[in-house]
mmCIF file of C-alpha atoms (C1' of nucleotides) in Angstrom:
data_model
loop_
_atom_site.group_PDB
_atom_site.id
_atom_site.type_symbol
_atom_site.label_atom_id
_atom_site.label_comp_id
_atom_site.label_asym_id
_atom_site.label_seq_id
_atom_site.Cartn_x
_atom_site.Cartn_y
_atom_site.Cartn_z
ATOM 1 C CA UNK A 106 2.686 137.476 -36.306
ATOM 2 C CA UNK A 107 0.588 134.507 -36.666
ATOM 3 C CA UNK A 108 0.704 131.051 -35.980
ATOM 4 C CA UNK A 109 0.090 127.958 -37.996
ATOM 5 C CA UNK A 110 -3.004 128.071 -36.513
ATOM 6 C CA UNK A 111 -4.535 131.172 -36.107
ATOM 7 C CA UNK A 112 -7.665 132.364 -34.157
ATOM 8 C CA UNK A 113 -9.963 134.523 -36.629
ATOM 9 C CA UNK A 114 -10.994 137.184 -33.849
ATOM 10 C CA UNK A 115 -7.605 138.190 -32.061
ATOM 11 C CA UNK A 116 -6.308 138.385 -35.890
ATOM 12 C CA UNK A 117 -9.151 140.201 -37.194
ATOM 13 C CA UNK A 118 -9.125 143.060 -34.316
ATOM 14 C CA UNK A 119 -5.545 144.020 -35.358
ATOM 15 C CA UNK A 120 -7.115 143.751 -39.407
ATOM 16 C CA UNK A 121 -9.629 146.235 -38.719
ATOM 17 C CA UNK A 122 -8.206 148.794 -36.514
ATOM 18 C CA UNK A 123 -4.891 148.954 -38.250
ATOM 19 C CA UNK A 124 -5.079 147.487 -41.608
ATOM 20 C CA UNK A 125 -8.529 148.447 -42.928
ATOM 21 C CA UNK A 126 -7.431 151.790 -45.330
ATOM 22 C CA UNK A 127 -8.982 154.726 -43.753
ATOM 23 C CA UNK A 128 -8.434 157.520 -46.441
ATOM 24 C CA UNK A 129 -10.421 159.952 -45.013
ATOM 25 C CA UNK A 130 -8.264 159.659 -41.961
ATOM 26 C CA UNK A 131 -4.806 160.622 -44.054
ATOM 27 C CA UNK A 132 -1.245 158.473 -43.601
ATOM 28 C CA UNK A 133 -2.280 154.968 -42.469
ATOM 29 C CA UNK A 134 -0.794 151.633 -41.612
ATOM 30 C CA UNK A 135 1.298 149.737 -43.568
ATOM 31 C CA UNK A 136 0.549 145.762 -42.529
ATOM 32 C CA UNK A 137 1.952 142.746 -43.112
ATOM 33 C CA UNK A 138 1.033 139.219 -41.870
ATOM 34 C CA UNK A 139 3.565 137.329 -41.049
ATOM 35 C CA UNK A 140 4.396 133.862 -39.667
ATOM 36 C CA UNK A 141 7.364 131.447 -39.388
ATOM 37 C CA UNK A 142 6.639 129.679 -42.540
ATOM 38 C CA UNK A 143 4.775 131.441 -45.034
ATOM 39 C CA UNK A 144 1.929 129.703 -46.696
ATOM 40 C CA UNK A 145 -1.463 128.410 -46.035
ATOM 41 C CA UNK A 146 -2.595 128.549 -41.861
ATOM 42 C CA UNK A 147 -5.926 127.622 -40.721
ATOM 43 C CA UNK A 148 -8.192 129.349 -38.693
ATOM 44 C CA UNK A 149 -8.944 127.479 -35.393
ATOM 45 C CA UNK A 150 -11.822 125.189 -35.891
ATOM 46 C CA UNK A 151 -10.583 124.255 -39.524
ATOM 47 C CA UNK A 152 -13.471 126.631 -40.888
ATOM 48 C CA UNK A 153 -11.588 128.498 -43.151
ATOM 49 C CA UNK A 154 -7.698 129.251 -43.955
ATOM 50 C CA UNK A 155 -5.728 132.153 -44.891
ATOM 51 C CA UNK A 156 -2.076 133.061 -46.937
ATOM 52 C CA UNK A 157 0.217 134.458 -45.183
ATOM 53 C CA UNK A 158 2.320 136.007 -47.889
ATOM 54 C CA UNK A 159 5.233 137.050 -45.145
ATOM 55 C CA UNK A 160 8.292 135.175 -43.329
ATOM 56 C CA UNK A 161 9.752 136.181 -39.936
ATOM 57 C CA UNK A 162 11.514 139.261 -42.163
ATOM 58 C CA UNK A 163 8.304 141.254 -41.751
ATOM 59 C CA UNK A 164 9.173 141.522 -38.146
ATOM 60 C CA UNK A 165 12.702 142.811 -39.085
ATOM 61 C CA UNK A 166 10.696 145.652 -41.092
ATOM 62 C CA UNK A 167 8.309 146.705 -38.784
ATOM 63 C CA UNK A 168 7.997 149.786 -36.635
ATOM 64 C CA UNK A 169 5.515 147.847 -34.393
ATOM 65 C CA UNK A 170 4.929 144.104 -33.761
ATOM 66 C CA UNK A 171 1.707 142.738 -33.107
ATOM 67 C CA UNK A 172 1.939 139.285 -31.626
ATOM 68 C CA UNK A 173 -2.330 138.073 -31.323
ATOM 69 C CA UNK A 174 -1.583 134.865 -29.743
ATOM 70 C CA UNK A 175 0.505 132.213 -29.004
ATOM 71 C CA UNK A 176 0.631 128.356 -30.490
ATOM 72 C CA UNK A 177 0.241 126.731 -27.677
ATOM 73 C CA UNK A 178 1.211 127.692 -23.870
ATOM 74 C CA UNK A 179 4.081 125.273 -24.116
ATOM 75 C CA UNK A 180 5.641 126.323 -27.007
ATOM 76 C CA UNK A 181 4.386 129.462 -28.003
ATOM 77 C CA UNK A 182 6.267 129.944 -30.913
ATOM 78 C CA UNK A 183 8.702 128.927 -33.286
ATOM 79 C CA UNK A 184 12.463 129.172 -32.471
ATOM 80 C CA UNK A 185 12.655 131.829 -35.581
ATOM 81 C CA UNK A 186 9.793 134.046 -34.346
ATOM 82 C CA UNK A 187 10.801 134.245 -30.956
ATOM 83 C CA UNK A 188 14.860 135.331 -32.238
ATOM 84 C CA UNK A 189 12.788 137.776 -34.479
ATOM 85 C CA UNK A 190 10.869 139.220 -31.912
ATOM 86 C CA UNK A 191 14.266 139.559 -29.586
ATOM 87 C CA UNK A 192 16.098 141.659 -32.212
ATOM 88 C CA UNK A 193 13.024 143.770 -33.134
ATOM 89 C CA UNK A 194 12.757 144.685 -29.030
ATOM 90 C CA UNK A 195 16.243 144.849 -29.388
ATOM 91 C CA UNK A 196 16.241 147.420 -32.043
ATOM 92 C CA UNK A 197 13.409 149.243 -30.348
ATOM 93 C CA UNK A 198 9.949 148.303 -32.214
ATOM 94 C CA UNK A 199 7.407 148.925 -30.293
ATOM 95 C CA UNK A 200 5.699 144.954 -28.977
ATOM 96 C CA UNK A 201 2.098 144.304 -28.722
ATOM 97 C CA UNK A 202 0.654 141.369 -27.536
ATOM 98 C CA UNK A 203 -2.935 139.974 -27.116
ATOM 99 C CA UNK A 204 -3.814 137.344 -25.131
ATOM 100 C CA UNK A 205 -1.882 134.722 -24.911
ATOM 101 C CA UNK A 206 0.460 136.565 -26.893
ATOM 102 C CA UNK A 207 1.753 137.651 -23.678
ATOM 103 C CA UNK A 208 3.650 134.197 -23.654
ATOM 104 C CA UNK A 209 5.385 134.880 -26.997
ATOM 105 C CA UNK A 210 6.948 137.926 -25.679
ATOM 106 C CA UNK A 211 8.063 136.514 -22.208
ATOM 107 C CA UNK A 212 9.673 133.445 -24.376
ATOM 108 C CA UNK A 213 11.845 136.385 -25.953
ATOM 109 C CA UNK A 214 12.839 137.655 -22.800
ATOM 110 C CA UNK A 215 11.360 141.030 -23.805
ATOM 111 C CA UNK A 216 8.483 140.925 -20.771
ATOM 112 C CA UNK A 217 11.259 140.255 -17.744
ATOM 113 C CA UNK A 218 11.049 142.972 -15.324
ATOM 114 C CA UNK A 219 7.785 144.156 -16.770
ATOM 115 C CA UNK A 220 4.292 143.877 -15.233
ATOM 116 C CA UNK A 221 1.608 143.008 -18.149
ATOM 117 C CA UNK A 222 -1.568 141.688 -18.826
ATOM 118 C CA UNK A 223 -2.955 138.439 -20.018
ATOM 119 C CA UNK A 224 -5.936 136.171 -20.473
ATOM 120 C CA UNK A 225 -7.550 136.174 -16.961
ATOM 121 C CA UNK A 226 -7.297 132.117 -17.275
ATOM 122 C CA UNK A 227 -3.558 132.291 -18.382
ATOM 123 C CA UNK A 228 -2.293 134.625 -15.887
ATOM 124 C CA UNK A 229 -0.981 132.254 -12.955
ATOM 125 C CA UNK A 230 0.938 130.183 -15.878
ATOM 126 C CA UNK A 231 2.516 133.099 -17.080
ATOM 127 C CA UNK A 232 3.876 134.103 -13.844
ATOM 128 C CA UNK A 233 4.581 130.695 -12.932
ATOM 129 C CA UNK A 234 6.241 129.825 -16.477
ATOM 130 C CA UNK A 235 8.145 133.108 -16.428
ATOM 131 C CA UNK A 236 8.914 134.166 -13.013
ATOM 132 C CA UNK A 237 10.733 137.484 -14.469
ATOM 133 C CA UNK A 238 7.275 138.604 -15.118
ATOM 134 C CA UNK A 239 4.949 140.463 -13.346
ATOM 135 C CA UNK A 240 1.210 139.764 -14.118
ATOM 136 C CA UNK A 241 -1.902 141.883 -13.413
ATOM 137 C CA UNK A 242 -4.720 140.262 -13.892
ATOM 138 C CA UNK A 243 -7.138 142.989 -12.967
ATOM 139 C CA UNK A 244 -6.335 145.163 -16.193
ATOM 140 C CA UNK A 245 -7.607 145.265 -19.642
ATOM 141 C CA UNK A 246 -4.107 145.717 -20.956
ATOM 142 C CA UNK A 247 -1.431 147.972 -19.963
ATOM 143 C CA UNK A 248 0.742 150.396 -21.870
ATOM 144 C CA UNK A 249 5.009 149.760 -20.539
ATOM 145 C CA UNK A 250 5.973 152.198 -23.279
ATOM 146 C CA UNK A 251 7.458 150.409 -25.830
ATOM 147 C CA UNK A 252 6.083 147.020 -24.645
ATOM 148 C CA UNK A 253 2.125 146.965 -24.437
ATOM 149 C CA UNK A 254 0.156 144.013 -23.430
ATOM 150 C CA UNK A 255 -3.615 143.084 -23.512
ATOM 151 C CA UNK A 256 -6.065 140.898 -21.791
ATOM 152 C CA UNK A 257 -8.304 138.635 -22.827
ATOM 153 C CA UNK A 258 -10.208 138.819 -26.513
ATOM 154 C CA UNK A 259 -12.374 142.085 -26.001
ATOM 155 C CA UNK A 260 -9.502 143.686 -24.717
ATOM 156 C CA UNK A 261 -7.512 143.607 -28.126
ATOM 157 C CA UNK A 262 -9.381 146.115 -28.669
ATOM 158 C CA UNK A 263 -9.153 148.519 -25.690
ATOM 159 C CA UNK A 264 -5.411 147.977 -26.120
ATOM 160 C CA UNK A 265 -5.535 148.628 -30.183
ATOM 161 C CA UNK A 266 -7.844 151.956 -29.520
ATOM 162 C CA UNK A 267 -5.094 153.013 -26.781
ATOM 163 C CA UNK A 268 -2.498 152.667 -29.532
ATOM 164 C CA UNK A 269 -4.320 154.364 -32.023
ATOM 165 C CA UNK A 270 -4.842 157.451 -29.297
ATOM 166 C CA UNK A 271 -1.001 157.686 -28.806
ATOM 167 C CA UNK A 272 -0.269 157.844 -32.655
ATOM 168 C CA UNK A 273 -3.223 159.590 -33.888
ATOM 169 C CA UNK A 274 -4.919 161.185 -31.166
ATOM 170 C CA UNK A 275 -8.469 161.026 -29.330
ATOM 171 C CA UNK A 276 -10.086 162.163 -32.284
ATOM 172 C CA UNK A 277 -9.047 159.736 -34.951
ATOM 173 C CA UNK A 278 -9.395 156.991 -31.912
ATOM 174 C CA UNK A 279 -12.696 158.127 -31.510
ATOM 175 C CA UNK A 280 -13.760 157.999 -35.367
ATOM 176 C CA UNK A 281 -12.363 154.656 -35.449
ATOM 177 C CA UNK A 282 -13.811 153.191 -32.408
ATOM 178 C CA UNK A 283 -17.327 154.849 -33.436
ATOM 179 C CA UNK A 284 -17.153 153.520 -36.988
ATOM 180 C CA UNK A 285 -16.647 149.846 -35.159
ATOM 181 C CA UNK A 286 -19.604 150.795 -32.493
ATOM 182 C CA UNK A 287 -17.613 150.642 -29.766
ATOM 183 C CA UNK A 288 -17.011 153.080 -26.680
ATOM 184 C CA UNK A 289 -13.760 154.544 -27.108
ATOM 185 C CA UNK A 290 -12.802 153.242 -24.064
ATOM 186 C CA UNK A 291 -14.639 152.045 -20.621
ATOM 187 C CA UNK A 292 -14.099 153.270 -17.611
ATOM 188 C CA UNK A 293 -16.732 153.454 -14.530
ATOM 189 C CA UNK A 294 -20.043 152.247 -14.522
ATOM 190 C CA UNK A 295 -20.180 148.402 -15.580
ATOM 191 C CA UNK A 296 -17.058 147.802 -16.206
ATOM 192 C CA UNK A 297 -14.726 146.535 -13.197
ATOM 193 C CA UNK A 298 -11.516 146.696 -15.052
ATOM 194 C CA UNK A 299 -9.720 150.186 -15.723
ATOM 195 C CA UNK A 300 -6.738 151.395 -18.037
ATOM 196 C CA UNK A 301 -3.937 152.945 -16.972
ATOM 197 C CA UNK A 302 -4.417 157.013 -17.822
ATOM 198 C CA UNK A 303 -1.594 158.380 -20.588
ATOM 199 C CA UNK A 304 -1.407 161.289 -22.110
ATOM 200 C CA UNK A 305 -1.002 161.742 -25.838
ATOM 201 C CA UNK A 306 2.350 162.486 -27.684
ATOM 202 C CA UNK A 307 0.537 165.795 -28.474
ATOM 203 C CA UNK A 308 -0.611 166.755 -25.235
ATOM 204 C CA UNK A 309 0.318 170.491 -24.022
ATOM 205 C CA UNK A 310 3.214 170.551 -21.521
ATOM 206 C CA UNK A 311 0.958 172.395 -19.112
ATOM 207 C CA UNK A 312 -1.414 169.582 -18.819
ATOM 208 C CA UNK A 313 1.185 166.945 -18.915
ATOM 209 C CA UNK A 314 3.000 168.452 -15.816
ATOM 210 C CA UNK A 315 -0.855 168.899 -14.074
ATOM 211 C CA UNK A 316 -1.445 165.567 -14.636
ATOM 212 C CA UNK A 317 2.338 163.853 -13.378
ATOM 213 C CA UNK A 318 1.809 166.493 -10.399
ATOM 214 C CA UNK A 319 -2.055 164.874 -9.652
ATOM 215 C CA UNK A 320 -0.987 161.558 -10.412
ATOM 216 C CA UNK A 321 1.650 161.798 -7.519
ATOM 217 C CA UNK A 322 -0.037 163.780 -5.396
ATOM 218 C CA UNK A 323 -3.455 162.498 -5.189
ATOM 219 C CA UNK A 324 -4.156 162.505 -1.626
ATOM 220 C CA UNK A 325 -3.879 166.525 -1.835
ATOM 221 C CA UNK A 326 -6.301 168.411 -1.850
ATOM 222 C CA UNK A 327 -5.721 169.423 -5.730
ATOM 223 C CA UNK A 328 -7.608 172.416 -6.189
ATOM 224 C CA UNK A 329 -8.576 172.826 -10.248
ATOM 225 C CA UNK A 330 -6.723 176.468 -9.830
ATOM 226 C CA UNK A 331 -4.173 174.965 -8.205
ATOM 227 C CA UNK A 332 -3.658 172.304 -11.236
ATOM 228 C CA UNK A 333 -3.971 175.355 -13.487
ATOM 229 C CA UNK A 334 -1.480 177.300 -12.017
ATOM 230 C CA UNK A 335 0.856 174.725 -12.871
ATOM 231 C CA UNK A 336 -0.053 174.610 -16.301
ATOM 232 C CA UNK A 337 0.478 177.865 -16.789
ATOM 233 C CA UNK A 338 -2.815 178.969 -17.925
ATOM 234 C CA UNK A 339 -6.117 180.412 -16.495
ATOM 235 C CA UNK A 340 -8.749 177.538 -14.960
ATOM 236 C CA UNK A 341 -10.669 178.126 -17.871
ATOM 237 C CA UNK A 342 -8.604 177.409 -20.393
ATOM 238 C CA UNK A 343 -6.613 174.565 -18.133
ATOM 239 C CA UNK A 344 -10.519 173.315 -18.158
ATOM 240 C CA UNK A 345 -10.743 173.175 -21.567
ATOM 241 C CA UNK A 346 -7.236 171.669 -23.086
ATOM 242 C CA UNK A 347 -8.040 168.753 -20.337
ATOM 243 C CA UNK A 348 -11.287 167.843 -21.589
ATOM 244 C CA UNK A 349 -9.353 168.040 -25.462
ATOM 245 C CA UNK A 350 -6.867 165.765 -23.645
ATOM 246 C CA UNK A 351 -8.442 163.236 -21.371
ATOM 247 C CA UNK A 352 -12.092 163.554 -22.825
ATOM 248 C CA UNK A 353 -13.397 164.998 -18.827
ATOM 249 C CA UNK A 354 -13.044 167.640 -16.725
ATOM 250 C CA UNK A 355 -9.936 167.410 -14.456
ATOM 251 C CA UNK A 356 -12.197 167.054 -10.751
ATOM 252 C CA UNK A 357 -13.767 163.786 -12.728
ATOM 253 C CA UNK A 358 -10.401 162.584 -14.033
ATOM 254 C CA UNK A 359 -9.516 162.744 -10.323
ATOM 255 C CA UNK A 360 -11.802 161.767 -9.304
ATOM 256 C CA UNK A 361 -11.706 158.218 -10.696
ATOM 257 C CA UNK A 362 -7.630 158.152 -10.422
ATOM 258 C CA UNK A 363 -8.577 158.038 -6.455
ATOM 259 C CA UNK A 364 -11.445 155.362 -7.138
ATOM 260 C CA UNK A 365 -8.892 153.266 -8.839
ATOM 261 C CA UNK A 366 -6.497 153.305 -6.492
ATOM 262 C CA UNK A 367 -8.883 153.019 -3.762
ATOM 263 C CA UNK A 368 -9.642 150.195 -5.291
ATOM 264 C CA UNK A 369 -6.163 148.490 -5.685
ATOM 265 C CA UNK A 370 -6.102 148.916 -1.536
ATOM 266 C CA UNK A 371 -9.358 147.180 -1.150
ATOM 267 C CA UNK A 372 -7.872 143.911 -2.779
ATOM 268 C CA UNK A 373 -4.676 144.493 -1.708
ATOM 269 C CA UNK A 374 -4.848 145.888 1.593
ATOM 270 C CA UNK A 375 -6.463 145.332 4.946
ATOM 271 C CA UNK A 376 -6.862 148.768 5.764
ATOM 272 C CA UNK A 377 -10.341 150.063 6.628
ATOM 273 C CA UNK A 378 -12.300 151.987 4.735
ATOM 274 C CA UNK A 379 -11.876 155.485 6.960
ATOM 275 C CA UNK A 380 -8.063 155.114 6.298
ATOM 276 C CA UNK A 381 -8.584 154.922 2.494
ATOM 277 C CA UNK A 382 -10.441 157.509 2.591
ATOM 278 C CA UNK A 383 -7.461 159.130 4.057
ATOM 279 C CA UNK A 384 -4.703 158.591 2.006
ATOM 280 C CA UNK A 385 -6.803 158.643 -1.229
ATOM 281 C CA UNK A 386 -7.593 162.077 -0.943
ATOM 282 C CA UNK A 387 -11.214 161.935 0.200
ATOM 283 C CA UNK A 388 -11.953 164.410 3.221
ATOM 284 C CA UNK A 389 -14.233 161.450 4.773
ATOM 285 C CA UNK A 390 -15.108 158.172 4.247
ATOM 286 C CA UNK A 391 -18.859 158.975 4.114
ATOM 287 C CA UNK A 392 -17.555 160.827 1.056
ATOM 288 C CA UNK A 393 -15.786 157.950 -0.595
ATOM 289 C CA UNK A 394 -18.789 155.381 0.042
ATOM 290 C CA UNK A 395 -21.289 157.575 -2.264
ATOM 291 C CA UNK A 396 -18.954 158.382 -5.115
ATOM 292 C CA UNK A 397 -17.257 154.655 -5.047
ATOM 293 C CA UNK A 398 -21.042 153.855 -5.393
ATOM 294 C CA UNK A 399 -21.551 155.489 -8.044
ATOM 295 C CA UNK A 400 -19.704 154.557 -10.128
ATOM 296 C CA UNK A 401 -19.145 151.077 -9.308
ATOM 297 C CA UNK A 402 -22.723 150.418 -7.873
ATOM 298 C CA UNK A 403 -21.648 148.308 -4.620
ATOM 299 C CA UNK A 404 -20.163 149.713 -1.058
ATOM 300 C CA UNK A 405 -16.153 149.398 -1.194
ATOM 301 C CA UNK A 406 -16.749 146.755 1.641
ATOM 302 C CA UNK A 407 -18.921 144.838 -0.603
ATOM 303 C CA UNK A 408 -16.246 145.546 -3.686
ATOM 304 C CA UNK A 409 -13.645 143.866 -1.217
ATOM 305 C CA UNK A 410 -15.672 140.906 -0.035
ATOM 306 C CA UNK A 411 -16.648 139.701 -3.520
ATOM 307 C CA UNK A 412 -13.244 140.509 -5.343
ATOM 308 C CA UNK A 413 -11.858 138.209 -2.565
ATOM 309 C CA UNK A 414 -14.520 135.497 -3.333
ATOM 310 C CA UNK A 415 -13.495 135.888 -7.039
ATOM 311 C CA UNK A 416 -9.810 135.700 -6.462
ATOM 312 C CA UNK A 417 -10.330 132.660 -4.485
ATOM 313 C CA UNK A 418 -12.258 131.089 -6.963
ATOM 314 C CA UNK A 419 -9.620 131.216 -9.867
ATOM 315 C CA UNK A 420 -6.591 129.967 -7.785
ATOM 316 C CA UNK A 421 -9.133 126.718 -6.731
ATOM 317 C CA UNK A 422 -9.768 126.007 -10.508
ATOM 318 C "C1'" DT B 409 -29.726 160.664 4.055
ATOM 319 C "C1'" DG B 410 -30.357 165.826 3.758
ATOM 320 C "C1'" DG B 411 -29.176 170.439 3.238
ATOM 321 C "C1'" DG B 412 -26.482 174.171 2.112
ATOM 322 C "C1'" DA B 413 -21.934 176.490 1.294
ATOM 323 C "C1'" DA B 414 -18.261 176.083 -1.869
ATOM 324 C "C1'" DA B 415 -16.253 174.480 -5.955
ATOM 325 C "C1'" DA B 416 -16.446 173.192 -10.556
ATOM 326 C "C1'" DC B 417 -18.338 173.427 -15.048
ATOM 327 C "C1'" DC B 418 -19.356 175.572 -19.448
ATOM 328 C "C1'" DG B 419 -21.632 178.735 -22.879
ATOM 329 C "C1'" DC B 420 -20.822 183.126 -24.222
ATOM 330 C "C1'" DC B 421 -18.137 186.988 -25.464
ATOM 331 C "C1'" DA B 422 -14.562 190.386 -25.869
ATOM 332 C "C1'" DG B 423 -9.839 191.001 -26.859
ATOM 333 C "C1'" DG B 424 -5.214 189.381 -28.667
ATOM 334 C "C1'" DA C 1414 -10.639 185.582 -41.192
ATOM 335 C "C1'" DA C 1415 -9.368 181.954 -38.243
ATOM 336 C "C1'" DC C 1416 -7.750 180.813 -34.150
ATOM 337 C "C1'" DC C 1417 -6.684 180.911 -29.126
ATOM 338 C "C1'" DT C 1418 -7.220 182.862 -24.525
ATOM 339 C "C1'" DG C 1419 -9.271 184.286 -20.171
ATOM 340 C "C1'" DG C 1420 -13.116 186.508 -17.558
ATOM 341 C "C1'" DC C 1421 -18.186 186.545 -16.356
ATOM 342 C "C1'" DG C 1422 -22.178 184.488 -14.564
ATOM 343 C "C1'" DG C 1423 -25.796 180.936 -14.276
ATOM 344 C "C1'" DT C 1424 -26.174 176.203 -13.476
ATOM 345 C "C1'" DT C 1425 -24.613 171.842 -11.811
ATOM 346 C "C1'" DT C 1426 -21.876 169.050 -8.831
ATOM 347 C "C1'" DT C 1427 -19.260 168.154 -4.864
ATOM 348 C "C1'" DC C 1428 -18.598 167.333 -0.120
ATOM 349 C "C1'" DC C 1429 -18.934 168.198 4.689
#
DNA sequence: TGGGAAAACCGCCAGG
DNA sequence: AACCTGGCGGTTTTCC
């Protein structure tokens, strides 16, 4: 769903993960652009302009609704999109947004009671704009089921890969995200932002269950047997349908599950770095230090000062 | 930061 | 024949 005027890139990442035919990759996307009045929209800047062939009944047809971006922050769209969007969410499509699409969707009411993701620079309005809404702007995007939201630009595409996972699995998410020469997804190293870990639609019960039980229980000890047991199957095989599932071996995956939310407590907490250690599941905190440095490449003191510094810095502009 | 015991990882292979 | 499983053991990684 587009506006009157449309930016190129946030339109152009749904084009080419969704709409580009992939035969080799079998069944594919049906797509339709859409916008409240069909016809002739312009790319921002006035460099180029596209037809839109569809009206706001495209939304009434679709399975999924991607909205890129919104008009303005103002009004974000048209009366007619936003009472299209409402019965779509109402009928249970499943609602993307990108960017400042996130303020489409809260206009329909379909983001109230939901925590999502934004544009970084957008975030405080769309909390203050829609106080239903929870907003997280530490996140690339974040996957509410049937509602999924995405950060800034880049992260249309983190958010479209994630989509692609759930419907057609690692594999064909990997293809896709190779073909575009992008890492099917970041985690670690550089990056500072993370994505919330779900499993597929055709993961094996076992390693579901394993990974609800670790997800809850991450301050455990959480023994690979132990996870094993609960799948059902030896450690070697539990080994190898996690790696099929979550593309690493389960003491990595848990690992980083306890840097993330080690991290969340450094912003949000107070609490030193011994007690983290603590109730994240590390036996020490001289443990925690040299893997949280590892992968992040700064001390979790360090990680706290400067995410404070940043945090300050975007409520003073 | 270093060292060493313990755990995890993974190729290989036999059996179902 | 094609596939999945689980044990073995050598190597790597973890963590105190």
């Amino acid at each position: 769903v587009v506006p009157a005027e449309f930016s190129p890139f946030e339109l152009g990442v749904a084009a080419e993960v969704f709409a580009l035919p992939r035969p080799e990759l079998g069944e594919w996307y049906e797509v339709r652009v859409c916008a409240a009045c069909p016809g002739i929209a312009r790319a921002r800047g006035g460099i180029f302009t596209a037809s839109i062939s569809h009206g706001v009944e495209a939304i009434d047809w679709a399975e999924t609704v991607i909205v890129p971006e919104a008009a303005t922050l103002d009004d974000p769209a048209d009366d007619v999109v936003v009472a299209a969007l409402a019965r779509a969410h109402e009928r249970g499509a499943r609602m993307v947004s990108y960017c400042t699409g996130a303020f489409v969707l809260a206009a329909a009411g379909i983001l109230d009671g939901r925590t999502v993701a934004t544009h970084w620079r957008h975030a405080a309005r769309l909390a203050r704009d829609y106080p239903q809404v929870t907003v997280d702007p530490n996140v690339l995007y974040i996957d509410g089921g049937k509602v999924l939201t995405s950060a800034g630009s880049g992260a249309a595409i983190d958010l479209s890969l994630h989509i692609l996972r759930q419907d057609h699995g690692a594999r064909v998410a990997r293809h896709v995200a190779r073909g575009m020469v992008i890492p099917p997804h970041r985690d670690g190293g550089q990056a500072q932002f993370v994505m919330s870990p779900v499993p597929d639609a055709d993961t094996p019960d076992g390693v579901r269950a394993a990974i609800e039980y670790a997800t809850e229980h991450l301050d455990d000890g959480l023994s690979i047997a132990d996870l094993a047991a609960r799948a059902f199957m030896s450690p070697r095989n539990f080994s190898r349908r996690f790696r099929e599932v979550t593309g690493t071996t389960p003491k990595q995956w848990i690992l980083f599950q306890r840097l993330i939310r080690v991290r969340e407590l450094l912003e949000e907490t107070e609490h030193s770095v011994e007690h983290i250690a603590r109730v994240t599941g590390f036996g020490s905190a001289v443990t925690l230090r040299q893997r949280f440095a590892r992968a992040f490449c700064t001390s979790p003191s360090a990680y706290r000062k400067s995410f404070r510094e940043s945090a300050a810095e975007r409520v003073a502009s």
